[in-house]
CSV table of C-alpha atoms in Angstrom, one decimal:
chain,number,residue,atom,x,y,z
A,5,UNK,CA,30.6,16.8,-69.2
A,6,UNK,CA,33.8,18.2,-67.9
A,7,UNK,CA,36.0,15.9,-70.4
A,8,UNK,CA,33.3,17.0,-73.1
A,9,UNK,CA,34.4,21.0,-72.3
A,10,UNK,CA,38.2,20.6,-72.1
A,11,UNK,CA,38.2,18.9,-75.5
A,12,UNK,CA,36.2,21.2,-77.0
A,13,UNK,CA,38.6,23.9,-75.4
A,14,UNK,CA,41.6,22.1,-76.7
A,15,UNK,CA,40.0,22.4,-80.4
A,16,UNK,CA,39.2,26.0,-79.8
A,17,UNK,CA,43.2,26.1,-79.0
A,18,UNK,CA,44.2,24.3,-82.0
A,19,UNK,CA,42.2,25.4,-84.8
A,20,UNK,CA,42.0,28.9,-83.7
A,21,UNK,CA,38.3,29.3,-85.3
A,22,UNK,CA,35.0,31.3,-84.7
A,23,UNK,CA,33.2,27.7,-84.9
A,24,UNK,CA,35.1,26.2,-82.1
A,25,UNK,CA,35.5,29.7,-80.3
A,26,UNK,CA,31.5,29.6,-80.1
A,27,UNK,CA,31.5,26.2,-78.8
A,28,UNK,CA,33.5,26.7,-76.0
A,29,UNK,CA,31.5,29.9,-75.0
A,30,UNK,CA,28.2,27.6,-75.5
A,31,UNK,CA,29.9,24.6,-73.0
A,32,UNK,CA,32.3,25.7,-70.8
A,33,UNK,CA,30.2,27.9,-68.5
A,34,UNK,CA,27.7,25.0,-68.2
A,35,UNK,CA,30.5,23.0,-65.8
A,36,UNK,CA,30.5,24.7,-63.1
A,37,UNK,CA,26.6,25.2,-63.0
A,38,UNK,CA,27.0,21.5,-62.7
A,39,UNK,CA,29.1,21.3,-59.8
A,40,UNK,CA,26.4,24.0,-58.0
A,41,UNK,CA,23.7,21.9,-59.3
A,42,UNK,CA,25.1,19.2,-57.5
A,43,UNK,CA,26.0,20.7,-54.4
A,44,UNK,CA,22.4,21.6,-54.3
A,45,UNK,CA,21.1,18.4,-55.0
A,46,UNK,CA,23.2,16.5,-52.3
A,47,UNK,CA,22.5,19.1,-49.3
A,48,UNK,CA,18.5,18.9,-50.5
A,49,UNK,CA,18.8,15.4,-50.4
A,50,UNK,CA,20.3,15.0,-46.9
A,51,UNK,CA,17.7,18.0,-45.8
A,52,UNK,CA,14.8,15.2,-47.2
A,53,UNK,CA,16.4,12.1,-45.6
A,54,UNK,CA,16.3,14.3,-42.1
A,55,UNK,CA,13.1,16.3,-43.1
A,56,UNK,CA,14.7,19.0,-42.7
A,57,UNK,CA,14.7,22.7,-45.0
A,58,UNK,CA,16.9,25.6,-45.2
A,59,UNK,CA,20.6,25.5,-47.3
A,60,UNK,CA,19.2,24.1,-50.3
A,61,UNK,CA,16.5,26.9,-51.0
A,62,UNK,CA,19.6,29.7,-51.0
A,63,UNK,CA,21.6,27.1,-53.4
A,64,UNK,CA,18.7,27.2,-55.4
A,65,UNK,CA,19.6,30.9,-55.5
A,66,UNK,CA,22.9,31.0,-56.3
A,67,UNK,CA,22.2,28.2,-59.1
A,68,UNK,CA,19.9,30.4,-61.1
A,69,UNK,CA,22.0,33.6,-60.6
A,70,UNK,CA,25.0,31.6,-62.4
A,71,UNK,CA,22.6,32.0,-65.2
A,72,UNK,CA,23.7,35.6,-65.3
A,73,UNK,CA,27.3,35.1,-66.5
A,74,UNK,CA,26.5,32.5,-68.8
A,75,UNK,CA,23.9,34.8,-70.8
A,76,UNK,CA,26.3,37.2,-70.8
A,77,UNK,CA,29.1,35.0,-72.6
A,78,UNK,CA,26.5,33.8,-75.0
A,79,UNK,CA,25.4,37.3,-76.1
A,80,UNK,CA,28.8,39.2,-76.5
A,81,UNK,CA,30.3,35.6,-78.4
A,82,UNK,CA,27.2,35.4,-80.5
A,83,UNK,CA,27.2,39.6,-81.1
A,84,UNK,CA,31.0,39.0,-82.5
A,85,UNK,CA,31.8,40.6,-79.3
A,86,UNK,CA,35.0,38.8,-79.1
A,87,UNK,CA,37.2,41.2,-77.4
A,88,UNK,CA,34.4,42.1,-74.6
A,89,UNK,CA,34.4,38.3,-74.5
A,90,UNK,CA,37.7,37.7,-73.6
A,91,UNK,CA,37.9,40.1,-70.5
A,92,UNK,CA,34.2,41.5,-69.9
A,93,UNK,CA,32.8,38.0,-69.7
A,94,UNK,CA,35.6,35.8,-67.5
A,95,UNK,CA,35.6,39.2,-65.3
A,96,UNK,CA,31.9,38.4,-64.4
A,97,UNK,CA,32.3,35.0,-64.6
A,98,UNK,CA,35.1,34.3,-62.1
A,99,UNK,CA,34.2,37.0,-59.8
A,100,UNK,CA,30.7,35.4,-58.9
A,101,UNK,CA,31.9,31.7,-59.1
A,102,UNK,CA,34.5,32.5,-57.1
A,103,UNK,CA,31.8,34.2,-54.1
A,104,UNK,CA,29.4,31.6,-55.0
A,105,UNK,CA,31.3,28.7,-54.5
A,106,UNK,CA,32.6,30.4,-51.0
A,107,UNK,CA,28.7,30.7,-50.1
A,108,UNK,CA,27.9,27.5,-51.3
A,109,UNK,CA,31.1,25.9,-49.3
A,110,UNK,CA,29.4,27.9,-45.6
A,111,UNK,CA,25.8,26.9,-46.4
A,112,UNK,CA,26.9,23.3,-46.7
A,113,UNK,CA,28.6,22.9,-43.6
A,114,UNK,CA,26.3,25.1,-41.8
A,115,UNK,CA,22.9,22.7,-43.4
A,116,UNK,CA,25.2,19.5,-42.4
A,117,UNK,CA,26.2,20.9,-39.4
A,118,UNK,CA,22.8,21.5,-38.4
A,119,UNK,CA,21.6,17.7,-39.0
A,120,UNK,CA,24.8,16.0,-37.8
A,121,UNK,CA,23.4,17.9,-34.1
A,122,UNK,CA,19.9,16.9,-34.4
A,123,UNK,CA,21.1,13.7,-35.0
A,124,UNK,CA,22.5,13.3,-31.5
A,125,UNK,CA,20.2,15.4,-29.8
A,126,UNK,CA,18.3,12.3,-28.7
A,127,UNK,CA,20.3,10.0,-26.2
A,128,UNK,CA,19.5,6.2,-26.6
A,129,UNK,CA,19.9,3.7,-23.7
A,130,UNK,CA,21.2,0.6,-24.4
A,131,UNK,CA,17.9,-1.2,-25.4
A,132,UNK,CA,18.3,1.0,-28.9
A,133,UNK,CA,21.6,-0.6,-29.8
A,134,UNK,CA,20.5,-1.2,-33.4
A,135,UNK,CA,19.3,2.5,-33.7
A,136,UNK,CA,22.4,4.1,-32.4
A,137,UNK,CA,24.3,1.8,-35.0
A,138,UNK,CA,22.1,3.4,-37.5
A,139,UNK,CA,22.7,6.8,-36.2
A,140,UNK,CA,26.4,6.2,-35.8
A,141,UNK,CA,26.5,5.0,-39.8
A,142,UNK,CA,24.1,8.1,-40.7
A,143,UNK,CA,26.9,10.2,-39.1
A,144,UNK,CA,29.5,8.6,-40.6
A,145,UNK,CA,27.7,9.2,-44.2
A,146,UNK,CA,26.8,12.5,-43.5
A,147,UNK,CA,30.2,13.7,-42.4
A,148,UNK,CA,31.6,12.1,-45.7
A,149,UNK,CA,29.5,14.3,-47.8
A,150,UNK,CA,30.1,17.5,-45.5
A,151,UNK,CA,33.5,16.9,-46.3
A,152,UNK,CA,33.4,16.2,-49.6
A,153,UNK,CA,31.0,19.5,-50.7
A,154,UNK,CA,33.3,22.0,-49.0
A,155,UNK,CA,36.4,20.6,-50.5
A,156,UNK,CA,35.1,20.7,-53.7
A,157,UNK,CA,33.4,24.5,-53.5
A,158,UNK,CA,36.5,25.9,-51.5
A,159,UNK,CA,38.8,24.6,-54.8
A,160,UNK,CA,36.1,26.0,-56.9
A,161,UNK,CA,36.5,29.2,-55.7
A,162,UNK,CA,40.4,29.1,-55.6
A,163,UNK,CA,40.4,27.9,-59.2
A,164,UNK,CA,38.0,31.3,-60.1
A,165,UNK,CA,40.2,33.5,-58.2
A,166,UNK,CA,43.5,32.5,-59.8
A,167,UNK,CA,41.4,32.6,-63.3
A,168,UNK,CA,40.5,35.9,-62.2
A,169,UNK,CA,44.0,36.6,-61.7
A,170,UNK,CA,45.3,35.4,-64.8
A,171,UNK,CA,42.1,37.8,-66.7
A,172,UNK,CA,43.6,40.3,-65.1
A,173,UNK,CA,47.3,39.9,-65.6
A,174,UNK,CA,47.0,39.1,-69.4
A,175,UNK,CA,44.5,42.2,-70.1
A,176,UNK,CA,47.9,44.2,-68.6
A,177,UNK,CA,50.1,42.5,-71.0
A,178,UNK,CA,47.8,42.8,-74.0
A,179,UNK,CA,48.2,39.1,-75.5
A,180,UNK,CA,46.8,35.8,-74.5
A,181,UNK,CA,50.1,33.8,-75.9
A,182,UNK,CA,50.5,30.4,-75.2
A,183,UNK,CA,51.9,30.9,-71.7
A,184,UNK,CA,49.3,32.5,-70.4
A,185,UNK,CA,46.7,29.8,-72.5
A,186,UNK,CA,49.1,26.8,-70.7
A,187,UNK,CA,48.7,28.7,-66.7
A,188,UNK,CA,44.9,29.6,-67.4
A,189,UNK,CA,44.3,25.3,-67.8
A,190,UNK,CA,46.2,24.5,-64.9
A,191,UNK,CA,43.0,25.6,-62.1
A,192,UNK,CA,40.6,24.0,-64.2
A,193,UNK,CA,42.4,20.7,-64.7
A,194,UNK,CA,43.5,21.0,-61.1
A,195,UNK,CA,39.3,21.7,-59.9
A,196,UNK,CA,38.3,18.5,-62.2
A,197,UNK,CA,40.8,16.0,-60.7
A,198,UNK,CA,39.5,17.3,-57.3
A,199,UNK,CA,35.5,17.4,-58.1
A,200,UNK,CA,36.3,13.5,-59.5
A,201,UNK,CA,37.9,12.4,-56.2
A,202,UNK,CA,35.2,14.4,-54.3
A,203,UNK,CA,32.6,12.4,-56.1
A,204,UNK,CA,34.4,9.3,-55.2
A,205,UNK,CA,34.7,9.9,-51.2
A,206,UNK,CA,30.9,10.5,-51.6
A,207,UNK,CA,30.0,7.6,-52.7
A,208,UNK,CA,32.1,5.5,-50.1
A,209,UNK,CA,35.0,4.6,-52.7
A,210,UNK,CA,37.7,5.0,-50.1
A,211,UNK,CA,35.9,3.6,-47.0
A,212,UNK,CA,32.8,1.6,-47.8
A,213,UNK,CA,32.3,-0.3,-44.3
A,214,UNK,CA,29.1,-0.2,-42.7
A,215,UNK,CA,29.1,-0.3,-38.6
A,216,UNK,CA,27.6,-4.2,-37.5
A,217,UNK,CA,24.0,-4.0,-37.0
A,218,UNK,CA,23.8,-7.5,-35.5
A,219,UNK,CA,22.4,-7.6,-32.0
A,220,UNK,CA,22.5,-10.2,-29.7
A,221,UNK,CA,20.0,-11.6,-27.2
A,222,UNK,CA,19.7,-9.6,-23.8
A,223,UNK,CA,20.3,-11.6,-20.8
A,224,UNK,CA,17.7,-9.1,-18.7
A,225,UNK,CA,15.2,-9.7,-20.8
A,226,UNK,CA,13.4,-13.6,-20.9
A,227,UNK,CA,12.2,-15.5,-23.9
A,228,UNK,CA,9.3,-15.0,-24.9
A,229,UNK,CA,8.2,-18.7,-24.8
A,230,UNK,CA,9.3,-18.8,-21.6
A,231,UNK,CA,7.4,-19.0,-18.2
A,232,UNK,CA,8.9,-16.1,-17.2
A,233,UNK,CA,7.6,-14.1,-19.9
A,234,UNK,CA,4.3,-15.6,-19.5
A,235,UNK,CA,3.8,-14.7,-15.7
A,236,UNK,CA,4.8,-11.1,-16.2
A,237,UNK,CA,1.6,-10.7,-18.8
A,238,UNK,CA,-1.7,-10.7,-18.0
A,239,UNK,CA,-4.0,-12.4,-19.4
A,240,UNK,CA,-5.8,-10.3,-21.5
A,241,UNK,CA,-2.3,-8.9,-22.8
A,242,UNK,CA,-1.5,-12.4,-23.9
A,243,UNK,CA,-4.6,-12.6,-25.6
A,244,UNK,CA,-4.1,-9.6,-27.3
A,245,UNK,CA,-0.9,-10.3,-28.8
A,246,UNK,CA,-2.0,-14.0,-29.7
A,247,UNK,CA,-5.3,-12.2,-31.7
A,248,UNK,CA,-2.7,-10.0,-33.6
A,249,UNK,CA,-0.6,-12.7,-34.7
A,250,UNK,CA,-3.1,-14.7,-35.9
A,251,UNK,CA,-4.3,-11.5,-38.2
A,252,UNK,CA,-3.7,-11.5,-41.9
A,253,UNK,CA,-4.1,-10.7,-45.5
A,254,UNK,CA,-4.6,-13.2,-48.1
A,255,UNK,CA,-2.5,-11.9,-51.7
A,256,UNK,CA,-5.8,-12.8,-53.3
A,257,UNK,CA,-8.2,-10.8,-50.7
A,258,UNK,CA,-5.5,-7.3,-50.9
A,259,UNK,CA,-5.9,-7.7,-54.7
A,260,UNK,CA,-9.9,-8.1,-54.5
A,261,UNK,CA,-9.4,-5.0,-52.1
A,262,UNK,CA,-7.2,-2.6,-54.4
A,263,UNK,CA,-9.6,-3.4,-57.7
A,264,UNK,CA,-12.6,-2.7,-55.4
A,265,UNK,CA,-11.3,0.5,-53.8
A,266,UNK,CA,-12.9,3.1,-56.4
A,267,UNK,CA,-16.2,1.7,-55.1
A,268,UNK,CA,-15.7,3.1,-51.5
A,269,UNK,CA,-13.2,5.9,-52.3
A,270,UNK,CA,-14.1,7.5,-55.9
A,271,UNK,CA,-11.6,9.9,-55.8
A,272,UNK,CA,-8.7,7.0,-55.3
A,273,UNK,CA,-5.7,8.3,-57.6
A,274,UNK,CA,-3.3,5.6,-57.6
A,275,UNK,CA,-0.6,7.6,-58.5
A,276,UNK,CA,-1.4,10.3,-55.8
A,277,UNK,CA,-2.9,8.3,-53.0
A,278,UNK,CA,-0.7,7.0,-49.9
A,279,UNK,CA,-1.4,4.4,-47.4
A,280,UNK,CA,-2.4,6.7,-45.2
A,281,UNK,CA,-5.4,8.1,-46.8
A,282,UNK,CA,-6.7,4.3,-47.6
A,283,UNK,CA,-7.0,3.7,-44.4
A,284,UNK,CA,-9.0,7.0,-43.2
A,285,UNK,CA,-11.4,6.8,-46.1
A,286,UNK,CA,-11.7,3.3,-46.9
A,287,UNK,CA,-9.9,0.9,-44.4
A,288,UNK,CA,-11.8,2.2,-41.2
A,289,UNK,CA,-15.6,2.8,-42.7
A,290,UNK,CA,-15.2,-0.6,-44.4
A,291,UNK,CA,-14.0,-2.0,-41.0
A,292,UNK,CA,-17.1,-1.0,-39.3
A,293,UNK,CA,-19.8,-3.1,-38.2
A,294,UNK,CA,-23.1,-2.6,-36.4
A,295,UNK,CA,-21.4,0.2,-34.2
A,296,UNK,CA,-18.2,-1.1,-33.7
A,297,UNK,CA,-14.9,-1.0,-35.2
A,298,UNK,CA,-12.8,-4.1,-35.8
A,299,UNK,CA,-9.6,-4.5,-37.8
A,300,UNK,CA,-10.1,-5.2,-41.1
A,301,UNK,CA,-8.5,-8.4,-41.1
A,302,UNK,CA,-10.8,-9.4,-38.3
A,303,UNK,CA,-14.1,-8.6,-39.5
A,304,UNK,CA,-16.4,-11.0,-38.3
A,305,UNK,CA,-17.0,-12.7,-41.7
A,306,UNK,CA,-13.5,-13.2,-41.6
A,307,UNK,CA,-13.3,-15.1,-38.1
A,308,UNK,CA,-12.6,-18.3,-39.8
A,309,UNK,CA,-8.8,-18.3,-40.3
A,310,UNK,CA,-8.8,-21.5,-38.5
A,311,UNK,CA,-5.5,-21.1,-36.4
A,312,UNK,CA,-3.4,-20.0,-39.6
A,313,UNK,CA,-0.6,-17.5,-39.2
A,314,UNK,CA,0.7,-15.0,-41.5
A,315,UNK,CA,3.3,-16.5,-43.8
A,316,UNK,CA,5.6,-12.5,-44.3
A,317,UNK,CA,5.5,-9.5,-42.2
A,318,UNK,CA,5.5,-6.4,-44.2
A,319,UNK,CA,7.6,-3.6,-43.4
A,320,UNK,CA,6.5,-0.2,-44.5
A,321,UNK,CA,5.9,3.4,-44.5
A,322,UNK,CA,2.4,4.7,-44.4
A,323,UNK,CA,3.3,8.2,-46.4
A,324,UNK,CA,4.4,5.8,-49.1
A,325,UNK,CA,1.5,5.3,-52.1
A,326,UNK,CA,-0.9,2.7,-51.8
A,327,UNK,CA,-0.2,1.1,-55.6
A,328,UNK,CA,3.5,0.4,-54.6
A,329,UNK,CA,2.4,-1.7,-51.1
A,330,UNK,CA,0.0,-3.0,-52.8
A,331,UNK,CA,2.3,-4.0,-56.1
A,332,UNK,CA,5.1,-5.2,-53.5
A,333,UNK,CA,3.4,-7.8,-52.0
A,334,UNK,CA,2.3,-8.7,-55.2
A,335,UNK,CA,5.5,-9.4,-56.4
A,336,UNK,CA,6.6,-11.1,-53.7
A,337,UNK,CA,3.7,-13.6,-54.0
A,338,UNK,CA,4.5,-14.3,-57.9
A,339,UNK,CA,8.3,-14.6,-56.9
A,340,UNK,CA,9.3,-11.2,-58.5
A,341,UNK,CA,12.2,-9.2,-57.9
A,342,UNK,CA,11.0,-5.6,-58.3
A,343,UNK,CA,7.2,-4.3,-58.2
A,344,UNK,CA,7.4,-1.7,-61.1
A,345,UNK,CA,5.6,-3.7,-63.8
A,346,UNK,CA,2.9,-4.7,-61.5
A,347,UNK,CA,2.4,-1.2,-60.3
A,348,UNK,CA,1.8,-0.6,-64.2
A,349,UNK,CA,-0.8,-3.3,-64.7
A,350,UNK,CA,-2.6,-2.3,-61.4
A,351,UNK,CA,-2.9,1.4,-63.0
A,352,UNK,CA,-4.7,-0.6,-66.6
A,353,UNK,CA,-7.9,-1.3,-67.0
A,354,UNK,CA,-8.1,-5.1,-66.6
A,355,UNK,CA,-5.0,-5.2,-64.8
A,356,UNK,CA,-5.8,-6.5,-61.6
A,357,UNK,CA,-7.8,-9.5,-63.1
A,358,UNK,CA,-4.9,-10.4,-65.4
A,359,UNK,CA,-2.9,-10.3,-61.9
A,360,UNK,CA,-5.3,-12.7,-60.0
A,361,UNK,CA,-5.1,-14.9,-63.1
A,362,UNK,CA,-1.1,-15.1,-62.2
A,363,UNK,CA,-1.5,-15.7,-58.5
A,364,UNK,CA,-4.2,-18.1,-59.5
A,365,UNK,CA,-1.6,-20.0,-61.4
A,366,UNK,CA,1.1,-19.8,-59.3
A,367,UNK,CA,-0.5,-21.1,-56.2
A,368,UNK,CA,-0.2,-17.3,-54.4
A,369,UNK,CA,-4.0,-16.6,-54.1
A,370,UNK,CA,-3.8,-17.4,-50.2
A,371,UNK,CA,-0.5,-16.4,-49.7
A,372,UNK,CA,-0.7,-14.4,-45.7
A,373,UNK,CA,0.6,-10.9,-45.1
A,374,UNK,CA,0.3,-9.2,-42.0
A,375,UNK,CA,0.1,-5.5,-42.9
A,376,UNK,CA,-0.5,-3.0,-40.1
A,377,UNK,CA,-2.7,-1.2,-41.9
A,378,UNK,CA,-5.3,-3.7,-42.1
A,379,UNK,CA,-4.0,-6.1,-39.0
A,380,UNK,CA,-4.3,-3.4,-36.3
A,381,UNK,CA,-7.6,-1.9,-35.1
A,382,UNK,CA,-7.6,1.6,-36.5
A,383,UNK,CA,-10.6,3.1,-34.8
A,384,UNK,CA,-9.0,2.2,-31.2
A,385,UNK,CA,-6.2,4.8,-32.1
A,386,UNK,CA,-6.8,7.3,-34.8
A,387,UNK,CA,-10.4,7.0,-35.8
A,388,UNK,CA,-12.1,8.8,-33.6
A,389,UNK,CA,-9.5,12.3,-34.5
A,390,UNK,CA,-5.9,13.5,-34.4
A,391,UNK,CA,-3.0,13.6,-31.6
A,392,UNK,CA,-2.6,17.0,-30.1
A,393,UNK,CA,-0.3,19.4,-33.0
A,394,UNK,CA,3.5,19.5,-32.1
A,395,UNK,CA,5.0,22.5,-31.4
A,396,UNK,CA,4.7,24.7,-34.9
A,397,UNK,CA,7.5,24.7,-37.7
A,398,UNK,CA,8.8,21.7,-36.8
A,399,UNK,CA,9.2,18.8,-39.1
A,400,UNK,CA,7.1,16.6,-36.4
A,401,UNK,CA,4.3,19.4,-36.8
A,402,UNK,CA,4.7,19.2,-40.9
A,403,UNK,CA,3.9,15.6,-40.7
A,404,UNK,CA,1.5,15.6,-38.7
A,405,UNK,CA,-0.4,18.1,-40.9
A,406,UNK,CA,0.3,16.2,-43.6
A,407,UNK,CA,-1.2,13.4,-42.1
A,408,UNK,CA,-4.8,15.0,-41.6
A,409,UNK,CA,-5.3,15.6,-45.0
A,410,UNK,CA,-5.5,13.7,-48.6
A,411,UNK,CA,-3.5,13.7,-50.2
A,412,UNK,CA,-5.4,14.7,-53.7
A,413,UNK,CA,-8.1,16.9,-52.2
A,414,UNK,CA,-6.1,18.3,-49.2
């Protein structure tokens, strides 16, 4: 878009006509809403990684004020307003782009401040070694992009304060000429070159190493085949943990579950629904039997696995919907690369059978998942309520609101 403006620009300079003049005063304010529209979207997004709010609401702010300037240029060049245009407008202009970018530049490092201390506000003993190599990459990251957003908005308001400068300077002199049309390029050249590089340190183009995650076996601890291990458990704990590994969900059985699912939960929106309210309003009443409350994948009619162990563990995140676990373990068990088309068949009528037909004929039907959700004995820990609140206005406290309500209905 930035290329887009300065050719434009250098047409406007060449031809010298309203047709191009009206371009430019259509284009070129619309490059530096982008840059603020991407400051905003990068602090928002780090505030959402961190579940965290506060920066991105006053970018927000000074996003849509930037509106201001660019209505302006539009009415006086489309009025015929041409000589307001040339000093009325850029006087507006440059003066709040170049305090917007300077607010923009402190809320960023503030907001990335603020998570970069959050981050290490929790000290990790030694046993976390693969956490405090995600939190030292996280930190890494996030310093990156600190760096990067107040480079680019400090430029950006030094570029509009020597545009200012130059509004000002050739409204004394009376003329425009070509020296003053050469000088009044050189920020805005100067503020692309250094947005591009920006974008590139963001991205990791000139340090792209991750920290090692690898962790290595702890001599303290013992093997958990060993006799060691085995002595320091009790019984019941050992029987516990063999009951849980032996738990599982067949492909075939999740599918069967998923089409069945508007029978016990009528309101079920697959597009709105997350894991989380499956399994309060169908996982644990369909899990209950004759006053007591099993796992779903140990119902009693289920007892029968005969020694079998789950073939994948599956890794996920119980805010996430219910059609993409549910399509991702699909595609895994037809030997698919990415879940989207089967979360689009799963949302058609006829969908699901067309998928057991393809995990019928790929030999998947009894492919074993253990999912938490359905492995784990849900009324033992959050059937019977909720945890006590965290403190208020705290992202702990948001989830856990979140977390007591559907996600449709609320």
């Amino acid at each position: 878009y930035f290329w887009l403006v300065q050719i434009v620009n250098e047409f406007a300079m060449v031809y010298r006509s309203q047709f191009w003049w009206r371009c430019v005063a259509f284009t070129s304010p619309g490059k530096y809403l982008m840059t603020l529209l991407a400051v905003w979207w990068r602090v928002s997004m780090a505030e959402s990684a961190f579940e965290a709010r506060g920066a991105s609401s006053g970018m927000a702010v000074l996003f849509w004020l930037e509106l201001g300037p660019i209505l302006t240029k539009v009415y006086l060049i489309a009025t015929g307003h041409r000589a307001d245009y040339l000093f009325i407008a850029p006087l507006y202009d440059y003066s709040y782009r170049a305090v917007a970018f300077l607010v923009a530049a402190v809320l960023s490092w503030w907001r990335l401040s603020s998570i970069l201390r959050t981050l290490h506000s929790t000290k990790m003993s030694s046993a976390k070694r693969y956490l405090a190599a995600e939190v030292s990459w996280a930190d890494f990251v996030l310093r990156r992009v600190r760096r990067s957003l107040v480079i680019v908005c400090v430029v950006g308001s030094i570029s509009a304060s020597i545009d200012l400068f130059i509004v000002f300077r050739s409204h004394q002199v009376g003329t425009w000429g070509h020296s003053w049309v050469f000088v009044f390029d050189i920020p805005t050249n100067l503020y692309i070159i250094v947005d591009f590089l920006t974008l590139l340190d963001t991205v990791g183009f000139f340090n792209i190493k991750a920290p090692s995650m690898k962790m290595s076996q702890s001599s303290s601890v013992a093997h958990p085949e060993s006799e060691e291990f085995e002595a320091e458990r009790s019984s019941l704990w050992m029987e516990t943990v063999h009951s849980l590994a032996g738990r599982f969900m067949e492909a075939g059985e999740l599918l069967k579950f998923y089409a069945e699912l508007p029978e016990s939960m009528p309101w079920y929106d697959p597009r709105r629904h997350t894991t989380n309210d499956i399994v309060r309003a169908a996982i644990i009443p369909l899990s209950h039997r004759a006053g007591r409350g099993w796992a779903f994948a140990n119902l009693p009619e289920r007892s029968d696995a005969g020694g079998l162990l789950p073939e994948r563990m599956v890794t996920h995140d119980w805010r996430n919907l219910f059609l993409h676990l549910v399509a991702a373990i699909l595609a895994d068990a037809l030997g698919k690369d990415e879940y989207g088309a089967i979360a689009s068949k799963l949302c058609l009528d006829g969908g699901p059978k067309v998928l057991r037909k393809n995990l019928e004929d790929s030999g998947a039907t009894h492919r074993r998942y253990w999912i938490c959700a359905f492995c784990v004995n849900q009324h033992l820990g959050i059937c019977g309520g909720f945890s006590p609140p965290p403190p208020a206005d705290t992202p702990e406290f948001r989830r856990w609101e979140a977390n007591r309500r559907d996600s449709v209905s609320g």
